[in-house]
Coordinates of C-alpha atoms and ligand atoms in Angstrom, one line a residue:
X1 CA -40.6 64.4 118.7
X2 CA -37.5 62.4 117.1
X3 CA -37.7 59.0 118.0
X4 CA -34.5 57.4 118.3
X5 CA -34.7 55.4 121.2
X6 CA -34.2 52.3 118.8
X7 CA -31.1 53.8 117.2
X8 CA -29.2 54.7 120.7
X9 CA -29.7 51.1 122.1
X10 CA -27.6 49.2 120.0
X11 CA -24.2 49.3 118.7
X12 CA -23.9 50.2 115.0
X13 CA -22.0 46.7 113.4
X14 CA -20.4 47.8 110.4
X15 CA -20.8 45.0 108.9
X16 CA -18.1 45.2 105.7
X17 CA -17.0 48.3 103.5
X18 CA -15.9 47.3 100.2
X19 CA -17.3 48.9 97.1
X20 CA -14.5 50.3 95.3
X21 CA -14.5 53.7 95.2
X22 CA -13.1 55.2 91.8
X23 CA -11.5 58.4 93.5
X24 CA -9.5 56.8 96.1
X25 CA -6.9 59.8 95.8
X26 CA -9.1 62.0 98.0
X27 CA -11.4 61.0 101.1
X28 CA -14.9 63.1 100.3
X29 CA -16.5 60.0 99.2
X30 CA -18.7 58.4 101.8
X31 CA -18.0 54.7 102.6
X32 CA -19.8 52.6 100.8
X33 CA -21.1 49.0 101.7
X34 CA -23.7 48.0 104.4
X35 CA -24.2 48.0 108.1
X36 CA -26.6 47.5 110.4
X37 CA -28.5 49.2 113.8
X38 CA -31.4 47.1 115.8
X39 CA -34.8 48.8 114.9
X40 CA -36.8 47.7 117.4
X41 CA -39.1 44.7 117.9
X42 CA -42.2 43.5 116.3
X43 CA -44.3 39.7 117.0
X44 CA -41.5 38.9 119.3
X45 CA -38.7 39.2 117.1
X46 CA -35.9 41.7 117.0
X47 CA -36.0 44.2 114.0
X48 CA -33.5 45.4 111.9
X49 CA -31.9 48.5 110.0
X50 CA -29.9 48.2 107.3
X51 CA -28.1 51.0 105.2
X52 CA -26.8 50.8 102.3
X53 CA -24.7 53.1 100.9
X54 CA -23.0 54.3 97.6
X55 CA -20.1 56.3 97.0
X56 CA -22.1 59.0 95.7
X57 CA -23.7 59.7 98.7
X58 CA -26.9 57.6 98.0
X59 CA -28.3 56.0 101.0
X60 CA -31.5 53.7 101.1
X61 CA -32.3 52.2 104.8
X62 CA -34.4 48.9 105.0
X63 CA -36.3 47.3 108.0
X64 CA -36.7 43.7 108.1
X65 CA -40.0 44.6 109.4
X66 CA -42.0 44.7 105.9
X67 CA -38.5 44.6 104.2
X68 CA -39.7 48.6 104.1
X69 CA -37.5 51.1 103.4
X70 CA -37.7 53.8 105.6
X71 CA -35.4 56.6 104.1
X72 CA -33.9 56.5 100.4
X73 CA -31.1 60.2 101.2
X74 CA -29.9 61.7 97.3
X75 CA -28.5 64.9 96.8
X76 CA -30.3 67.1 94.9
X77 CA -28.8 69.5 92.0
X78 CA -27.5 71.4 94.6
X79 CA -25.9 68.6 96.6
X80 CA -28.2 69.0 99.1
X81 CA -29.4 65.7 100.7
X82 CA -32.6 64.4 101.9
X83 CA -35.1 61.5 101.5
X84 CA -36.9 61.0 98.5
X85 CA -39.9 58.4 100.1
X86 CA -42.0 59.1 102.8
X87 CA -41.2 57.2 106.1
X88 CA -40.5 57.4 109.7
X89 CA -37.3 57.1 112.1
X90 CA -38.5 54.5 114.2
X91 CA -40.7 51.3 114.0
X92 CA -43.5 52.4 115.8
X93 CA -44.7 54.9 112.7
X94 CA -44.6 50.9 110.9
X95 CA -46.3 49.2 113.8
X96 CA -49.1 52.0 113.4
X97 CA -49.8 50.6 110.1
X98 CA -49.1 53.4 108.1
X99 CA -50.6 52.7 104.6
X100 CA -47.8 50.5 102.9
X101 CA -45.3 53.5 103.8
X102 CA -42.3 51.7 101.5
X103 CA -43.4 48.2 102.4
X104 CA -43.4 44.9 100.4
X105 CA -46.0 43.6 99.0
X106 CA -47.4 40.4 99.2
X107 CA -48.4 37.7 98.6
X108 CA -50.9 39.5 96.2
X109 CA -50.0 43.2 95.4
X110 CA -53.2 45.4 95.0
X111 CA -57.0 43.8 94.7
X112 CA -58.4 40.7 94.8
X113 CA -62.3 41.1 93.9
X114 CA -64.4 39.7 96.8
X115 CA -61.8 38.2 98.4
X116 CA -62.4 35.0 96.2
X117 CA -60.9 33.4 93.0
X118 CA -60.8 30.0 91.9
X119 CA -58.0 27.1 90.8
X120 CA -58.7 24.4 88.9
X121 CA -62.3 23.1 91.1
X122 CA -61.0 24.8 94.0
X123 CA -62.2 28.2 95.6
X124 CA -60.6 30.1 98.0
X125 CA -61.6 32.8 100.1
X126 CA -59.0 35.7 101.4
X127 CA -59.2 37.8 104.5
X128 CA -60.5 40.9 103.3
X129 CA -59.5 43.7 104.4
X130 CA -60.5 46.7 102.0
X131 CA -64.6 46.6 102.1
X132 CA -65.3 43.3 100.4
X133 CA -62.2 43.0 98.8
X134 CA -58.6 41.6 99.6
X135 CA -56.0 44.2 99.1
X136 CA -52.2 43.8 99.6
X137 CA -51.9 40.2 100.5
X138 CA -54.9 40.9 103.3
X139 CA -54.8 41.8 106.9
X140 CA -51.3 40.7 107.7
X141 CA -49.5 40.5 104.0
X142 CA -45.8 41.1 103.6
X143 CA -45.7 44.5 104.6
X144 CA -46.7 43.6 108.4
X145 CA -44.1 40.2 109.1
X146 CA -40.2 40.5 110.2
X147 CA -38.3 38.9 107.2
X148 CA -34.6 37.1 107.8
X149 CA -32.0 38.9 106.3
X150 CA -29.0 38.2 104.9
X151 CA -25.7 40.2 103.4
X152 CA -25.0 37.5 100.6
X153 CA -22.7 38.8 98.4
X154 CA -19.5 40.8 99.5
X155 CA -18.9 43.2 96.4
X156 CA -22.1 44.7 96.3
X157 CA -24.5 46.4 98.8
X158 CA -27.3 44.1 98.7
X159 CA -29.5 43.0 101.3
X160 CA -31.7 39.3 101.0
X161 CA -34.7 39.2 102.8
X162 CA -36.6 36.0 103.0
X163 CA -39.8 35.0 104.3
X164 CA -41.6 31.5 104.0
X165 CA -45.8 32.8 103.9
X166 CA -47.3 29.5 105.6
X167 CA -49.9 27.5 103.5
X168 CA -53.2 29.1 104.5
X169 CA -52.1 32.6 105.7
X170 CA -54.5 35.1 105.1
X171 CA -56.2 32.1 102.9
X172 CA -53.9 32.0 100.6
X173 CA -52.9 28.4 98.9
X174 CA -49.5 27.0 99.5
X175 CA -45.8 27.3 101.4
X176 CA -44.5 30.1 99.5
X177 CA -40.6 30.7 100.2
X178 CA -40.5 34.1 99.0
X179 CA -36.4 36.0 98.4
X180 CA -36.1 39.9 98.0
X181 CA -33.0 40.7 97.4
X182 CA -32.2 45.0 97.9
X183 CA -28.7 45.9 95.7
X184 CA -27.8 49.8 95.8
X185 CA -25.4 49.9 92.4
X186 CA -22.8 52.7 92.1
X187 CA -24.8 53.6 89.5
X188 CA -27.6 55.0 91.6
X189 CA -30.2 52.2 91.0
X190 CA -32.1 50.2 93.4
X191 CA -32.6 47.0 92.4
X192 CA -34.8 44.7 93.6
X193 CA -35.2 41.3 92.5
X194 CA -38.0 39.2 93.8
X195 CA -38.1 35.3 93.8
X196 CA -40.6 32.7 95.5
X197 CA -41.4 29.1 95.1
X198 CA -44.3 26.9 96.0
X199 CA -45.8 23.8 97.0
X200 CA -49.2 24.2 95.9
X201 CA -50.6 26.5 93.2
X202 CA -51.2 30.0 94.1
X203 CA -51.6 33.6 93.1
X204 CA -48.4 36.1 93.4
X205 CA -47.7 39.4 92.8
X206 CA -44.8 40.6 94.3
X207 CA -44.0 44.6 94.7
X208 CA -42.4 47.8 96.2
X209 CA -45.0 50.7 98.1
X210 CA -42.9 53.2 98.2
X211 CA -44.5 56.9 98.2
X212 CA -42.2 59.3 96.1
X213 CA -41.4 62.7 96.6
X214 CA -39.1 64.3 95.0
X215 CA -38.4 66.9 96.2
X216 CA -37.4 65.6 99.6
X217 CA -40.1 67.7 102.1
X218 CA -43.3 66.2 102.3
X219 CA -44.7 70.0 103.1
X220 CA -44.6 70.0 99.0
X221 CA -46.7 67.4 96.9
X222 CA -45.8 65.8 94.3
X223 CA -48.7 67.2 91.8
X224 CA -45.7 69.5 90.0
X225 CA -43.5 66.3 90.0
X226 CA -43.2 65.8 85.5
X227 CA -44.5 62.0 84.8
X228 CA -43.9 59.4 81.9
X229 CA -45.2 56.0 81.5
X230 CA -44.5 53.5 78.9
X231 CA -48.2 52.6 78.6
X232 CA -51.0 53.2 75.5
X233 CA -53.3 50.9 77.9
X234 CA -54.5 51.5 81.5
X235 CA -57.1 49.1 83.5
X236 CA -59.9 51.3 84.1
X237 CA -61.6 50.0 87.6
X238 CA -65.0 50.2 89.3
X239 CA -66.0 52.2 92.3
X240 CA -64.5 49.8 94.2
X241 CA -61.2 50.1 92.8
X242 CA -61.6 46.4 90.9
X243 CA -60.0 46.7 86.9
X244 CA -63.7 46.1 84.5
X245 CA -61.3 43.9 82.9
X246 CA -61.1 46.1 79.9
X247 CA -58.1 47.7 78.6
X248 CA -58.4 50.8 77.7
X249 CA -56.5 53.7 75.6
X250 CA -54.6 56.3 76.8
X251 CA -55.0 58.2 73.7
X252 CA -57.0 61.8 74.2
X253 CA -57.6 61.0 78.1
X254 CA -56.1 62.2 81.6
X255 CA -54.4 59.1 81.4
X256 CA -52.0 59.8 78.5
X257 CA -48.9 59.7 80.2
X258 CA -46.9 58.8 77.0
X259 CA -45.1 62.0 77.1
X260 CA -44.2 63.5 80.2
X261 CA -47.2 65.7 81.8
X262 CA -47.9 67.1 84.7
X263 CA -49.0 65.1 87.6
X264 CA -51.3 67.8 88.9
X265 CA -51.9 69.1 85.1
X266 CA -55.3 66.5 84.4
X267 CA -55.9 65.2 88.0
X268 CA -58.7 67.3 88.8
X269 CA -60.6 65.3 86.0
X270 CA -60.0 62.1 87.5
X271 CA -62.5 60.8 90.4
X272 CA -60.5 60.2 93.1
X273 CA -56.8 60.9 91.8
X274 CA -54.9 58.4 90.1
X275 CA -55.2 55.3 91.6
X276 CA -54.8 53.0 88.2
X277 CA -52.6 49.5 86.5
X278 CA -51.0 50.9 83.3
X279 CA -50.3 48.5 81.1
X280 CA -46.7 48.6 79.7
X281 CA -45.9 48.3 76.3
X282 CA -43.3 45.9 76.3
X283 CA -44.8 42.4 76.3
X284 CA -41.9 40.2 76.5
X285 CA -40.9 40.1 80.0
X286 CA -37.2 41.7 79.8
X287 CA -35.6 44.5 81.5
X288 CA -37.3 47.5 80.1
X289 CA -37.5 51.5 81.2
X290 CA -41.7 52.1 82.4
X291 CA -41.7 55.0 83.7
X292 CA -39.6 58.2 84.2
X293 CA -40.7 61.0 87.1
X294 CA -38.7 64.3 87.4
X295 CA -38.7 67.4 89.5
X296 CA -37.1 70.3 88.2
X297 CA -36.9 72.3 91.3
X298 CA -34.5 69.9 92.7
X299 CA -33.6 68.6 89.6
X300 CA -34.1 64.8 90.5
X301 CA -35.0 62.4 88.3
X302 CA -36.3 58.6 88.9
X303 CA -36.5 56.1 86.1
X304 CA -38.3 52.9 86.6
X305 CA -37.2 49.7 84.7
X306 CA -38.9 46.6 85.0
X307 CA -39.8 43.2 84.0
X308 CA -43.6 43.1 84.7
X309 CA -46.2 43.7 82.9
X310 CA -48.2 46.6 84.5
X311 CA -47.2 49.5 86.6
X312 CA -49.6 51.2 89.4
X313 CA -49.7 54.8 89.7
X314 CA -50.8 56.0 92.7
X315 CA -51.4 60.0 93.9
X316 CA -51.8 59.5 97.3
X317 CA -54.9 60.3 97.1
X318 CA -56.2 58.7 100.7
X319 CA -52.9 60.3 102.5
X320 CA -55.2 63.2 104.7
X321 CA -53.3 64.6 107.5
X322 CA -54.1 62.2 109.8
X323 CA -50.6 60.0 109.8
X324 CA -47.6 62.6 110.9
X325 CA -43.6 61.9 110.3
X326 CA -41.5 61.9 113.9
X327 CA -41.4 65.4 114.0
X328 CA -45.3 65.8 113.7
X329 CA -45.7 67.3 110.3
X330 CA -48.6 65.6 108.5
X331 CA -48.8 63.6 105.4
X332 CA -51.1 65.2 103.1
X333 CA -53.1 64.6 100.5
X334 CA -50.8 63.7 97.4
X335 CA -47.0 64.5 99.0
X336 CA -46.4 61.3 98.0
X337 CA -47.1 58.9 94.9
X338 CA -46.4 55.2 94.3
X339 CA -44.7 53.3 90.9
X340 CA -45.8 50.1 92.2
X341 CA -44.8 47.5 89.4
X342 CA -46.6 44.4 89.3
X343 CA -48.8 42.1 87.4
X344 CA -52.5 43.8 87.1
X345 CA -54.8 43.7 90.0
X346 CA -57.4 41.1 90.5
X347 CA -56.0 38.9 87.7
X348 CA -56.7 35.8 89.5
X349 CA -60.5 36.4 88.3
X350 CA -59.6 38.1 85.0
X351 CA -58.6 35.1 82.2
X352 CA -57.8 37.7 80.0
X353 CA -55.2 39.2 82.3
X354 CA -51.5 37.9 82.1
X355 CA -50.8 34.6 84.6
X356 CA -50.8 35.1 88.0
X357 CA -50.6 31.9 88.9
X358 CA -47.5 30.2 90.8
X359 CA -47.5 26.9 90.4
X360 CA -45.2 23.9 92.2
X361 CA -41.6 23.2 90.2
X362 CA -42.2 27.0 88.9
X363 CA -40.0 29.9 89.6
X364 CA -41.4 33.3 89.9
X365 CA -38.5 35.5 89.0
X366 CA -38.7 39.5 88.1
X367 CA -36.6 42.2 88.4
X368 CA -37.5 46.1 89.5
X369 CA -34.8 49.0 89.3
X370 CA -35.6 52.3 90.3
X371 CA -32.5 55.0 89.4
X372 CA -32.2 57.5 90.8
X373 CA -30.1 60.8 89.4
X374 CA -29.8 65.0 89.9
Ligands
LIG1 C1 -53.6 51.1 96.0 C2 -54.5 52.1 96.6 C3 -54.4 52.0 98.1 C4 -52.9 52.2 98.5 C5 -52.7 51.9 99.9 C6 -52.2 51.4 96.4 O1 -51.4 50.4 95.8 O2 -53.8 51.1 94.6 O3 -55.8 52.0 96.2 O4 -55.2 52.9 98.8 O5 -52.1 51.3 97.8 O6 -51.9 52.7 100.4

């Protein structure tokens, strides 16, 4: 049944409307700009929903719960409209811990071996909460905490979302003022920029969990969604999902996703699904396009731009049923798939591995877009 308790209780504040709209002679386009609806409650605190809208009839709905967002509405080459991420109407699909249903990551995103690295003489130990090893920032990472928001900037939809991790949560080194900031572009891209700062060193890797689907209906999976990724490298892993710390080739193996394949085309012949780091060829930290996912039965397209070094593709391969949207249907195995971009997991034991490290007078600074077109 539709939840929308949440939605009835408060009063809609339309916060501001601006966006300049280029056809201002007629009134089809929908007002673009940003508002907000009370979302519920979660550790005592009042939760949020915020929409942002584009004049092209792109809207992408954030909870300051997890920063998650719940519902990212495009047309499709029809100009029909429907969600493209997997997610629920109400907070209490969140506050049943989905698994990272279009959450933020942090403070680590992905796995830290054991639950254990080392800085400088110092060794720290995580919660773990994935067998023996620490995935997604541990029991309680940045997915799980109500954020502060803020609409900063009146010419764009964007939403900031801040969050200060306390030193020693989840055993994790160091205050950590951490600044997401959400900006829906007239040009159909998502961008999400992520900043933090710190007073003692510590690992970060900051990152989005949406689950794509394309086509907008979870009753279809994503295995005849088309994927490319800008990667001749993956990080193969061990059984328990850890990278070997090798790089590896793409060339002349399921994981060739150099030009577009597939999804469902090779998965068969990988144990498990895809659940892998890709290592993207650009090396020098600017703005560049990592991966591009299309569906030609709705005709959408998603390109992923980014400023990190690795991307994680992931199938959806422990999605079984078992977690149902507000009207009941199920989430099954692969009808949805994550572009997580990040830094590679369990760096902060892999030298070899680019920096991880955060360390006090830093910046961590990188930028995500997702964009989106039909
Ligand atoms: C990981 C998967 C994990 C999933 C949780 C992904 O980022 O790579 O192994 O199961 O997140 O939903």
């Amino acid at each position: 049944m539709k939840t929308i308790a949440g939605f009835l209780s408060g009063i809609t504040v339309l916060i501001t409307t601006f966006m300049s709209c280029t056809n201002t002679s007629t009134n089809t386009a929908p007002a673009a700009g940003i508002s907000k609806q009370p979302f519920g409650e979660a550790d005592g605190k009042p939760v949020d929903l915020y929409t942002l809208t584009n004049k092209n009839g792109v809207q992408v709905k954030i909870s300051t719960y997890g920063g998650v967002i719940t519902s990212w509405i495009t047309p499709d080459k029809n100009g029909k409209q429907s969600s493209i991420v997997l997610g629920f109407d109400s907070l209490s699909g969140y506050l049943a811990k989905p698994p990272y249903f279009g959450a933020l990551i942090g403070r680590y995103g992905n796995r830290i071996a054991n639950g254990k690295f080392k800085i400088g003489d110092s060794t720290y130990t995580l919660a773990t909460n994935n067998g023996k090893n620490s995935l997604h920032g541990g029991n309680k990472g940045f997915d799980k905490v109500v954020w502060t928001a803020a609409t900063p900037n009146d010419s764009v939809a964007s939403l900031a979302l801040s969050y200060l991790s306390k030193d020693g949560e989840e055993g994790y080194p160091g205050n950590l003022q951490v600044n997401v900031v959400y900006t829906l572009t007239p040009d159909n891209e998502l961008e999400i920029t992520y900043d933090a700062t710190t007073d003692k060193a510590t690992p970060i890797n900051l990152t989005q969990h949406s689950y794509f689907n394309l086509t907008g209906d979870h009753a279809n999976t994503i295995l005849g969604h088309k994927l490319q990724l800008d990667a001749d490298y993956y990080t193969p892993v061990d059984t328990s999902l850890i990278p070997t710390g090798e790089l590896k080739a793409v060339k002349g193996t399921p994981f060739d996703f150099t030009s577009p394949h597939l999804i469902g085309e090779r998965i068969d012949s990988v144990p498990g699904g895809y659940d892998h780091n890709f290592v993207l060829n650009s090396k020098d930290g600017s703005l560049h396009q990592a991966a591009t996912l299309t569906d030609s039965v709705s005709g959408r397209k998603l390109e992923v731009f980014t400023t990190e070094p690795g991307i994680q593709f992931y199938s959806g391969n422990f999605l079984n049923g078992s977690i149902k949207d507000n009207s009941g249907k199920p989430f099954n195995q692969h009808t949805g798939m994550c572009l997580e971009t990040q830094h590679f997991p369990n760096s902060p034991n892999e030298p070899k591995f680019p920096n991880t490290i955060l360390k006090p007078g830093e910046k961590y600074h990188t930028v995500t877009k997702y964009k989106i077109s039909w």
